[in-house]
Amino acid sequence: MSLGFQQVGICDTDLSAEEPRLQAWLDKQYHGEMEWMARHGMMRARPHELLPGTLRVISVRMNYLPAKAAFASTLKNPRLGYVSRYALGRDYHKVLRNRLKKLGDLIRERCEAVNFRPFVDSAPLLERPLAAKAGLGWTGKHSLILNREAGSWFFLGELLIDLPLPVDQPQEEQCGRCVACMTTCPTGAIVEPYVVDARRCISYLTIELEGAIPEQFRPLIGNRIYGCDDCQLICPWNRFGQLTDEDDFSPRAALHAPPLTELFAWDEAKFLRITEGSAIRRIGHLRWLRNVAVALGNAPWDEENIAALANRLGENAMLDEHIEWAIEQQKRRRAENSIEVQRPQQKRLVRAVEKGLPRDA
Ligand code: SF4
């Protein structure tokens, strides 16, 4: 029976080497408002505390990059909204958790007394160090897992299990002297190799952060309205990135290169309808509008943008503040008679992507 995983690895539960790194990261407040990370403390590095009796972690990966991901065409057109490519289709949490559960059931058919539990980004668990330990790849300087044959466009999931299975060997780290992800990150979120200050990361700012996006980061966000892929896009190992064959991860038409003004006109019912079963739904309509307002502020001057923004004034104080900021940016660009909004960094990224991505992605 095929469960659709591209790779499976097994490791023990000892992540004690990670604990000082995790503590230092928390001490620097790099987790921002994700206070659950601090609350769970070192439990994230102790799978056997999460599920008592756990002896092994079965770590799996599943490709998610859809064909025709249209990276470059969306990133270089600031009138369109860019959604991180992992979120274009169905919510991966459900897909992957169901497959992991089936894997556990298959194991139970052969070993009746076994106890297991699947996790997909849903529990206090350091899934990347576990994946590295289980031999799925090495930790890149952007802190994601990289694989020699597959780059980094894949989801991770874990099955905690109380069977003493044989373990796999970790892969050798192969970033070498490359620092492309660190210098490309629009907000400088990779503050040192392997360390991401989440408070600066566009994925955190557009997904996890509930309140206002700090003004200093708004111009740097460009047209990214849900997450960011820049550190992966620039990574040379992603020339080996593989496309998914899961229908569930195919892009929804309404999220694939959508005009910002259209997105900003969605009422809550439309937002909920279009994002049903998608990971995007969890940020809610208000944060969605907040993100699109910032992107409209970063778009080339157009009276249509100003009208779309002004049309939503008065719905919510936090949103109003972002709308006013965006209108101010639009008017400044109008006064300067400037349509140039792309930062040199972004142009470099788009050029690199146009040259280097595999197949039609
Ligand atoms: S861009 Fe370079 S440094 Fe960053 S993860 Fe990829 S190989 Fe490593």
PDB file of C-alpha atoms in Angstrom, residues 54-320:
ATOM      1  CA  THR A  54       7.895   6.556  22.991  1.00  0.00           C
ATOM      2  CA  LEU A  55      11.096   4.847  21.865  1.00  0.00           C
ATOM      3  CA  ARG A  56      11.339   5.970  18.244  1.00  0.00           C
ATOM      4  CA  VAL A  57      10.186   8.731  15.963  1.00  0.00           C
ATOM      5  CA  ILE A  58       9.303   7.775  12.404  1.00  0.00           C
ATOM      6  CA  SER A  59       9.836  10.932  10.391  1.00  0.00           C
ATOM      7  CA  VAL A  60       8.332  11.275   6.906  1.00  0.00           C
ATOM      8  CA  ARG A  61       8.467  13.812   4.131  1.00  0.00           C
ATOM      9  CA  MET A  62       6.000  14.549   1.344  1.00  0.00           C
ATOM     10  CA  ASN A  63       6.625  16.838  -1.641  1.00  0.00           C
ATOM     11  CA  TYR A  64       4.244  19.764  -2.000  1.00  0.00           C
ATOM     12  CA  LEU A  65       5.493  21.927  -4.854  1.00  0.00           C
ATOM     13  CA  PRO A  66       2.766  22.024  -7.508  1.00  0.00           C
ATOM     14  CA  ALA A  67       3.479  22.115 -11.235  1.00  0.00           C
ATOM     15  CA  LYS A  68       3.191  25.640 -12.624  1.00  0.00           C
ATOM     16  CA  ALA A  69       3.939  27.222  -9.256  1.00  0.00           C
ATOM     17  CA  ALA A  70       4.417  30.507 -11.163  1.00  0.00           C
ATOM     18  CA  PHE A  71       6.935  31.882  -8.682  1.00  0.00           C
ATOM     19  CA  ALA A  72       8.609  34.430 -10.883  1.00  0.00           C
ATOM     20  CA  SER A  73       5.512  35.723 -12.654  1.00  0.00           C
ATOM     21  CA  THR A  74       3.748  36.353  -9.328  1.00  0.00           C
ATOM     22  CA  LEU A  75       6.724  37.787  -7.483  1.00  0.00           C
ATOM     23  CA  LYS A  76       7.612  40.206 -10.240  1.00  0.00           C
ATOM     24  CA  ASN A  77       4.069  41.512 -10.653  1.00  0.00           C
ATOM     25  CA  PRO A  78       3.378  43.610  -7.534  1.00  0.00           C
ATOM     26  CA  ARG A  79      -0.305  43.907  -8.472  1.00  0.00           C
ATOM     27  CA  LEU A  80      -0.765  40.214  -7.680  1.00  0.00           C
ATOM     28  CA  GLY A  81      -0.740  38.539  -4.271  1.00  0.00           C
ATOM     29  CA  TYR A  82       1.897  35.896  -3.544  1.00  0.00           C
ATOM     30  CA  VAL A  83       0.835  32.976  -1.348  1.00  0.00           C
ATOM     31  CA  SER A  84       3.548  30.662  -0.053  1.00  0.00           C
ATOM     32  CA  ARG A  85       3.439  27.625  -2.332  1.00  0.00           C
ATOM     33  CA  TYR A  86       2.771  25.161   0.472  1.00  0.00           C
ATOM     34  CA  ALA A  87      -0.576  26.846   1.138  1.00  0.00           C
ATOM     35  CA  LEU A  88      -2.039  26.911  -2.381  1.00  0.00           C
ATOM     36  CA  GLY A  89      -3.943  23.656  -2.039  1.00  0.00           C
ATOM     37  CA  ARG A  90      -5.589  21.656   0.706  1.00  0.00           C
ATOM     38  CA  ASP A  91      -4.396  21.972   4.298  1.00  0.00           C
ATOM     39  CA  TYR A  92      -1.463  19.565   4.500  1.00  0.00           C
ATOM     40  CA  HIS A  93      -1.963  18.934   8.217  1.00  0.00           C
ATOM     41  CA  LYS A  94      -5.039  16.791   7.566  1.00  0.00           C
ATOM     42  CA  VAL A  95      -3.598  15.009   4.535  1.00  0.00           C
ATOM     43  CA  LEU A  96      -0.346  14.087   6.255  1.00  0.00           C
ATOM     44  CA  ARG A  97      -1.897  13.188   9.617  1.00  0.00           C
ATOM     45  CA  ASN A  98      -4.313  10.760   7.935  1.00  0.00           C
ATOM     46  CA  ARG A  99      -1.451   9.065   6.071  1.00  0.00           C
ATOM     47  CA  LEU A 100       0.629   8.804   9.260  1.00  0.00           C
ATOM     48  CA  LYS A 101      -2.338   7.267  11.046  1.00  0.00           C
ATOM     49  CA  LYS A 102      -2.597   4.678   8.237  1.00  0.00           C
ATOM     50  CA  LEU A 103       1.117   3.950   8.631  1.00  0.00           C
ATOM     51  CA  GLY A 104       0.575   3.362  12.352  1.00  0.00           C
ATOM     52  CA  ASP A 105      -2.403   1.097  11.620  1.00  0.00           C
ATOM     53  CA  LEU A 106      -0.311  -0.945   9.168  1.00  0.00           C
ATOM     54  CA  ILE A 107       2.376  -1.396  11.807  1.00  0.00           C
ATOM     55  CA  ARG A 108      -0.285  -2.393  14.334  1.00  0.00           C
ATOM     56  CA  GLU A 109      -1.540  -5.120  11.978  1.00  0.00           C
ATOM     57  CA  ARG A 110       1.851  -6.764  12.460  1.00  0.00           C
ATOM     58  CA  CYS A 111       2.568  -5.828  16.105  1.00  0.00           C
ATOM     59  CA  GLU A 112      -0.695  -5.703  17.995  1.00  0.00           C
ATOM     60  CA  ALA A 113       0.431  -4.156  21.261  1.00  0.00           C
ATOM     61  CA  VAL A 114       2.068  -1.155  19.673  1.00  0.00           C
ATOM     62  CA  ASN A 115       1.195   2.369  20.788  1.00  0.00           C
ATOM     63  CA  PHE A 116       1.656   5.315  18.395  1.00  0.00           C
ATOM     64  CA  ARG A 117       0.535   8.866  17.721  1.00  0.00           C
ATOM     65  CA  PRO A 118       0.878  10.965  14.558  1.00  0.00           C
ATOM     66  CA  PHE A 119       1.985  14.611  14.681  1.00  0.00           C
ATOM     67  CA  VAL A 120       2.068  17.215  11.948  1.00  0.00           C
ATOM     68  CA  ASP A 121       3.166  20.607  13.199  1.00  0.00           C
ATOM     69  CA  SER A 122       0.436  20.174  15.786  1.00  0.00           C
ATOM     70  CA  ALA A 123       2.319  19.532  19.002  1.00  0.00           C
ATOM     71  CA  PRO A 124       5.331  20.834  20.883  1.00  0.00           C
ATOM     72  CA  LEU A 125       7.862  18.836  18.915  1.00  0.00           C
ATOM     73  CA  LEU A 126      11.123  19.885  17.228  1.00  0.00           C
ATOM     74  CA  GLU A 127      10.252  18.267  13.939  1.00  0.00           C
ATOM     75  CA  ARG A 128      13.220  19.504  11.903  1.00  0.00           C
ATOM     76  CA  PRO A 129      15.954  18.211  14.232  1.00  0.00           C
ATOM     77  CA  LEU A 130      14.028  14.930  14.366  1.00  0.00           C
ATOM     78  CA  ALA A 131      13.905  14.763  10.563  1.00  0.00           C
ATOM     79  CA  ALA A 132      17.648  15.496  10.392  1.00  0.00           C
ATOM     80  CA  LYS A 133      18.387  12.834  12.977  1.00  0.00           C
ATOM     81  CA  ALA A 134      16.227  10.359  11.049  1.00  0.00           C
ATOM     82  CA  GLY A 135      18.332  10.963   7.925  1.00  0.00           C
ATOM     83  CA  LEU A 136      15.794  12.901   5.828  1.00  0.00           C
ATOM     84  CA  GLY A 137      18.284  15.702   5.196  1.00  0.00           C
ATOM     85  CA  TRP A 138      20.418  18.288   6.924  1.00  0.00           C
ATOM     86  CA  THR A 139      19.451  21.587   8.525  1.00  0.00           C
ATOM     87  CA  GLY A 140      20.147  24.404   6.076  1.00  0.00           C
ATOM     88  CA  LYS A 141      21.268  27.841   7.218  1.00  0.00           C
ATOM     89  CA  HIS A 142      17.654  28.962   6.758  1.00  0.00           C
ATOM     90  CA  SER A 143      16.766  26.348   9.433  1.00  0.00           C
ATOM     91  CA  LEU A 144      14.694  24.184   7.045  1.00  0.00           C
ATOM     92  CA  ILE A 145      15.549  20.595   6.162  1.00  0.00           C
ATOM     93  CA  LEU A 146      17.395  20.138   2.880  1.00  0.00           C
ATOM     94  CA  ASN A 147      17.735  16.905   0.993  1.00  0.00           C
ATOM     95  CA  ARG A 148      20.333  16.196  -1.725  1.00  0.00           C
ATOM     96  CA  GLU A 149      17.797  14.693  -4.106  1.00  0.00           C
ATOM     97  CA  ALA A 150      14.763  16.824  -3.281  1.00  0.00           C
ATOM     98  CA  GLY A 151      15.769  20.277  -2.026  1.00  0.00           C
ATOM     99  CA  SER A 152      13.357  21.551   0.611  1.00  0.00           C
ATOM    100  CA  TRP A 153       9.886  21.729  -0.950  1.00  0.00           C
ATOM    101  CA  PHE A 154       8.340  19.104   1.287  1.00  0.00           C
ATOM    102  CA  PHE A 155       6.212  18.761   4.410  1.00  0.00           C
ATOM    103  CA  LEU A 156       7.361  16.864   7.462  1.00  0.00           C
ATOM    104  CA  GLY A 157       5.340  14.654   9.766  1.00  0.00           C
ATOM    105  CA  GLU A 158       6.138  12.328  12.658  1.00  0.00           C
ATOM    106  CA  LEU A 159       4.803   9.113  14.101  1.00  0.00           C
ATOM    107  CA  LEU A 160       5.825   8.620  17.737  1.00  0.00           C
ATOM    108  CA  ILE A 161       5.929   4.926  18.506  1.00  0.00           C
ATOM    109  CA  ASP A 162       6.923   2.607  21.344  1.00  0.00           C
ATOM    110  CA  LEU A 163       8.719   0.030  19.184  1.00  0.00           C
ATOM    111  CA  PRO A 164      12.543  -0.271  19.358  1.00  0.00           C
ATOM    112  CA  LEU A 165      12.966  -0.045  15.558  1.00  0.00           C
ATOM    113  CA  PRO A 166      16.454   0.213  13.997  1.00  0.00           C
ATOM    114  CA  VAL A 167      17.477   3.855  13.474  1.00  0.00           C
ATOM    115  CA  ASP A 168      18.787   5.678  10.369  1.00  0.00           C
ATOM    116  CA  GLN A 169      21.947   7.780  10.085  1.00  0.00           C
ATOM    117  CA  PRO A 170      21.891  11.582   9.682  1.00  0.00           C
ATOM    118  CA  GLN A 171      23.085  13.127   6.392  1.00  0.00           C
ATOM    119  CA  GLU A 172      26.153  15.302   6.187  1.00  0.00           C
ATOM    120  CA  GLU A 173      25.578  19.076   6.208  1.00  0.00           C
ATOM    121  CA  GLN A 174      26.140  20.443   2.692  1.00  0.00           C
ATOM    122  CA  CYS A 175      25.542  24.196   2.754  1.00  0.00           C
ATOM    123  CA  GLY A 176      29.272  24.810   2.667  1.00  0.00           C
ATOM    124  CA  ARG A 177      30.144  28.495   2.302  1.00  0.00           C
ATOM    125  CA  CYS A 178      26.833  29.426   0.701  1.00  0.00           C
ATOM    126  CA  VAL A 179      24.873  32.177   2.473  1.00  0.00           C
ATOM    127  CA  ALA A 180      22.351  32.904  -0.299  1.00  0.00           C
ATOM    128  CA  CYS A 181      19.295  32.475   1.922  1.00  0.00           C
ATOM    129  CA  MET A 182      20.740  34.826   4.551  1.00  0.00           C
ATOM    130  CA  THR A 183      21.479  37.640   2.107  1.00  0.00           C
ATOM    131  CA  THR A 184      18.225  37.203   0.168  1.00  0.00           C
ATOM    132  CA  CYS A 185      15.795  37.240   3.073  1.00  0.00           C
ATOM    133  CA  PRO A 186      13.922  40.549   2.581  1.00  0.00           C
ATOM    134  CA  THR A 187      13.754  41.303   6.300  1.00  0.00           C
ATOM    135  CA  GLY A 188      17.112  39.886   7.436  1.00  0.00           C
ATOM    136  CA  ALA A 189      15.336  37.280   9.551  1.00  0.00           C
ATOM    137  CA  ILE A 190      18.182  34.730   9.364  1.00  0.00           C
ATOM    138  CA  VAL A 191      20.250  36.537  11.961  1.00  0.00           C
ATOM    139  CA  GLU A 192      23.036  33.957  11.972  1.00  0.00           C
ATOM    140  CA  PRO A 193      23.437  30.602  10.234  1.00  0.00           C
ATOM    141  CA  TYR A 194      20.655  28.248  11.358  1.00  0.00           C
ATOM    142  CA  VAL A 195      18.994  30.927  13.532  1.00  0.00           C
ATOM    143  CA  VAL A 196      15.788  32.662  12.434  1.00  0.00           C
ATOM    144  CA  ASP A 197      14.401  35.569  14.420  1.00  0.00           C
ATOM    145  CA  ALA A 198      10.724  34.795  13.867  1.00  0.00           C
ATOM    146  CA  ARG A 199       9.787  38.376  14.699  1.00  0.00           C
ATOM    147  CA  ARG A 200      11.414  39.481  11.432  1.00  0.00           C
ATOM    148  CA  CYS A 201      10.276  36.521   9.299  1.00  0.00           C
ATOM    149  CA  ILE A 202       7.547  37.317   6.734  1.00  0.00           C
ATOM    150  CA  SER A 203       5.885  33.968   7.415  1.00  0.00           C
ATOM    151  CA  TYR A 204       5.525  34.934  11.067  1.00  0.00           C
ATOM    152  CA  LEU A 205       4.455  38.511  10.289  1.00  0.00           C
ATOM    153  CA  THR A 206       1.739  37.468   7.829  1.00  0.00           C
ATOM    154  CA  ILE A 207       0.543  34.261   9.516  1.00  0.00           C
ATOM    155  CA  GLU A 208       1.344  34.025  13.221  1.00  0.00           C
ATOM    156  CA  LEU A 209       1.251  37.673  14.277  1.00  0.00           C
ATOM    157  CA  GLU A 210      -2.251  38.650  15.331  1.00  0.00           C
ATOM    158  CA  GLY A 211      -1.980  42.417  15.666  1.00  0.00           C
ATOM    159  CA  ALA A 212      -0.387  45.179  13.647  1.00  0.00           C
ATOM    160  CA  ILE A 213       2.579  44.418  11.411  1.00  0.00           C
ATOM    161  CA  PRO A 214       5.457  46.656  12.557  1.00  0.00           C
ATOM    162  CA  GLU A 215       5.794  49.516  10.080  1.00  0.00           C
ATOM    163  CA  GLN A 216       9.504  48.941   9.475  1.00  0.00           C
ATOM    164  CA  PHE A 217       8.739  45.576   7.846  1.00  0.00           C
ATOM    165  CA  ARG A 218       5.764  46.569   5.705  1.00  0.00           C
ATOM    166  CA  PRO A 219       7.691  47.868   2.671  1.00  0.00           C
ATOM    167  CA  LEU A 220       9.904  44.768   2.790  1.00  0.00           C
ATOM    168  CA  ILE A 221       6.955  42.382   2.596  1.00  0.00           C
ATOM    169  CA  GLY A 222       6.225  43.366  -1.013  1.00  0.00           C
ATOM    170  CA  ASN A 223       3.279  41.404  -2.387  1.00  0.00           C
ATOM    171  CA  ARG A 224       3.629  38.405  -0.048  1.00  0.00           C
ATOM    172  CA  ILE A 225       0.196  38.064   1.512  1.00  0.00           C
ATOM    173  CA  TYR A 226       0.582  34.665   3.196  1.00  0.00           C
ATOM    174  CA  GLY A 227       4.034  33.397   4.046  1.00  0.00           C
ATOM    175  CA  CYS A 228       7.235  33.725   2.034  1.00  0.00           C
ATOM    176  CA  ASP A 229       9.391  31.321   0.026  1.00  0.00           C
ATOM    177  CA  ASP A 230      12.423  33.479  -0.720  1.00  0.00           C
ATOM    178  CA  CYS A 231      14.975  31.517   1.314  1.00  0.00           C
ATOM    179  CA  GLN A 232      13.895  28.335  -0.458  1.00  0.00           C
ATOM    180  CA  LEU A 233      13.663  29.942  -3.873  1.00  0.00           C
ATOM    181  CA  ILE A 234      17.246  31.115  -3.794  1.00  0.00           C
ATOM    182  CA  CYS A 235      18.663  27.894  -2.376  1.00  0.00           C
ATOM    183  CA  PRO A 236      20.813  26.095  -4.988  1.00  0.00           C
ATOM    184  CA  TRP A 237      19.703  22.712  -3.675  1.00  0.00           C
ATOM    185  CA  ASN A 238      16.188  23.452  -4.829  1.00  0.00           C
ATOM    186  CA  ARG A 239      17.346  22.949  -8.411  1.00  0.00           C
ATOM    187  CA  PHE A 240      16.751  19.342  -7.405  1.00  0.00           C
ATOM    188  CA  GLY A 241      13.328  20.154  -5.957  1.00  0.00           C
ATOM    189  CA  GLN A 242      10.641  17.688  -6.967  1.00  0.00           C
ATOM    190  CA  LEU A 243       7.047  18.395  -7.896  1.00  0.00           C
ATOM    191  CA  THR A 244       4.180  16.847  -5.996  1.00  0.00           C
ATOM    192  CA  ASP A 245       1.801  14.381  -7.575  1.00  0.00           C
ATOM    193  CA  GLU A 246      -0.791  14.844  -4.819  1.00  0.00           C
ATOM    194  CA  ASP A 247      -4.011  16.294  -6.227  1.00  0.00           C
ATOM    195  CA  ASP A 248      -4.751  17.745  -2.782  1.00  0.00           C
ATOM    196  CA  PHE A 249      -1.815  20.141  -3.135  1.00  0.00           C
ATOM    197  CA  SER A 250      -2.897  21.522  -6.524  1.00  0.00           C
ATOM    198  CA  PRO A 251      -3.370  25.287  -6.394  1.00  0.00           C
ATOM    199  CA  ARG A 252      -6.862  26.673  -5.974  1.00  0.00           C
ATOM    200  CA  ALA A 253      -7.553  29.006  -8.870  1.00  0.00           C
ATOM    201  CA  ALA A 254      -8.584  31.908  -6.624  1.00  0.00           C
ATOM    202  CA  LEU A 255      -5.247  31.802  -4.756  1.00  0.00           C
ATOM    203  CA  HIS A 256      -2.939  31.361  -7.706  1.00  0.00           C
ATOM    204  CA  ALA A 257      -1.633  34.788  -8.788  1.00  0.00           C
ATOM    205  CA  PRO A 258      -4.767  36.719  -7.759  1.00  0.00           C
ATOM    206  CA  PRO A 259      -5.064  40.504  -8.296  1.00  0.00           C
ATOM    207  CA  LEU A 260      -4.756  42.299  -4.948  1.00  0.00           C
ATOM    208  CA  THR A 261      -7.774  44.518  -5.513  1.00  0.00           C
ATOM    209  CA  GLU A 262      -9.943  41.418  -6.019  1.00  0.00           C
ATOM    210  CA  LEU A 263      -8.646  39.822  -2.815  1.00  0.00           C
ATOM    211  CA  PHE A 264      -9.267  42.986  -0.856  1.00  0.00           C
ATOM    212  CA  ALA A 265     -12.900  43.024  -1.969  1.00  0.00           C
ATOM    213  CA  TRP A 266     -13.667  39.562  -0.518  1.00  0.00           C
ATOM    214  CA  ASP A 267     -16.188  39.688   2.302  1.00  0.00           C
ATOM    215  CA  GLU A 268     -15.824  37.232   5.170  1.00  0.00           C
ATOM    216  CA  ALA A 269     -18.264  34.712   3.658  1.00  0.00           C
ATOM    217  CA  LYS A 270     -16.229  34.604   0.440  1.00  0.00           C
ATOM    218  CA  PHE A 271     -12.955  34.301   2.372  1.00  0.00           C
ATOM    219  CA  LEU A 272     -14.332  31.369   4.345  1.00  0.00           C
ATOM    220  CA  ARG A 273     -15.752  29.702   1.237  1.00  0.00           C
ATOM    221  CA  ILE A 274     -12.546  29.955  -0.799  1.00  0.00           C
ATOM    222  CA  THR A 275     -10.255  28.938   2.052  1.00  0.00           C
ATOM    223  CA  GLU A 276     -12.367  26.035   3.265  1.00  0.00           C
ATOM    224  CA  GLY A 277     -10.024  23.093   3.914  1.00  0.00           C
ATOM    225  CA  SER A 278      -6.995  25.352   3.352  1.00  0.00           C
ATOM    226  CA  ALA A 279      -4.281  26.296   5.868  1.00  0.00           C
ATOM    227  CA  ILE A 280      -4.976  29.958   5.075  1.00  0.00           C
ATOM    228  CA  ARG A 281      -8.335  29.848   6.808  1.00  0.00           C
ATOM    229  CA  ARG A 282      -6.817  29.807  10.273  1.00  0.00           C
ATOM    230  CA  ILE A 283      -5.550  33.402  10.030  1.00  0.00           C
ATOM    231  CA  GLY A 284      -9.122  34.653   9.613  1.00  0.00           C
ATOM    232  CA  HIS A 285     -10.552  37.351   7.373  1.00  0.00           C
ATOM    233  CA  LEU A 286      -9.186  40.305   9.359  1.00  0.00           C
ATOM    234  CA  ARG A 287      -5.515  39.250   9.206  1.00  0.00           C
ATOM    235  CA  TRP A 288      -6.009  38.359   5.553  1.00  0.00           C
ATOM    236  CA  LEU A 289      -7.237  41.899   4.812  1.00  0.00           C
ATOM    237  CA  ARG A 290      -4.397  43.347   6.889  1.00  0.00           C
ATOM    238  CA  ASN A 291      -1.870  41.468   4.750  1.00  0.00           C
ATOM    239  CA  VAL A 292      -3.513  42.442   1.471  1.00  0.00           C
ATOM    240  CA  ALA A 293      -3.638  46.099   2.611  1.00  0.00           C
ATOM    241  CA  VAL A 294       0.132  46.039   3.150  1.00  0.00           C
ATOM    242  CA  ALA A 295       0.656  44.505  -0.305  1.00  0.00           C
ATOM    243  CA  LEU A 296      -1.588  47.169  -1.856  1.00  0.00           C
ATOM    244  CA  GLY A 297       0.530  49.793  -0.112  1.00  0.00           C
ATOM    245  CA  ASN A 298       3.562  48.252  -1.816  1.00  0.00           C
ATOM    246  CA  ALA A 299       1.891  48.069  -5.246  1.00  0.00           C
ATOM    247  CA  PRO A 300       2.529  50.594  -8.028  1.00  0.00           C
ATOM    248  CA  TRP A 301       0.401  53.725  -7.761  1.00  0.00           C
ATOM    249  CA  ASP A 302      -3.065  53.255  -9.174  1.00  0.00           C
ATOM    250  CA  GLU A 303      -6.233  55.168  -8.302  1.00  0.00           C
ATOM    251  CA  GLU A 304      -8.036  51.828  -8.283  1.00  0.00           C
ATOM    252  CA  ASN A 305      -5.821  50.684  -5.391  1.00  0.00           C
ATOM    253  CA  ILE A 306      -6.557  53.832  -3.398  1.00  0.00           C
ATOM    254  CA  ALA A 307     -10.302  53.440  -3.996  1.00  0.00           C
ATOM    255  CA  ALA A 308     -10.228  49.752  -2.983  1.00  0.00           C
ATOM    256  CA  LEU A 309      -8.368  50.602   0.217  1.00  0.00           C
ATOM    257  CA  ALA A 310     -10.590  53.557   1.131  1.00  0.00           C
ATOM    258  CA  ASN A 311     -13.673  51.429   0.553  1.00  0.00           C
ATOM    259  CA  ARG A 312     -12.881  49.293   3.624  1.00  0.00           C
ATOM    260  CA  LEU A 313     -12.124  52.104   6.053  1.00  0.00           C
ATOM    261  CA  GLY A 314     -14.134  52.021   9.269  1.00  0.00           C
ATOM    262  CA  GLU A 315     -14.462  48.228   9.660  1.00  0.00           C
ATOM    263  CA  ASN A 316     -11.776  47.684  12.280  1.00  0.00           C
ATOM    264  CA  ALA A 317      -9.231  49.946  14.022  1.00  0.00           C
ATOM    265  CA  MET A 318      -6.221  47.704  13.356  1.00  0.00           C
ATOM    266  CA  LEU A 319      -7.178  47.304   9.703  1.00  0.00           C
ATOM    267  CA  ASP A 320      -7.803  51.052   9.366  1.00  0.00           C
TER     268      ASP A 320
END
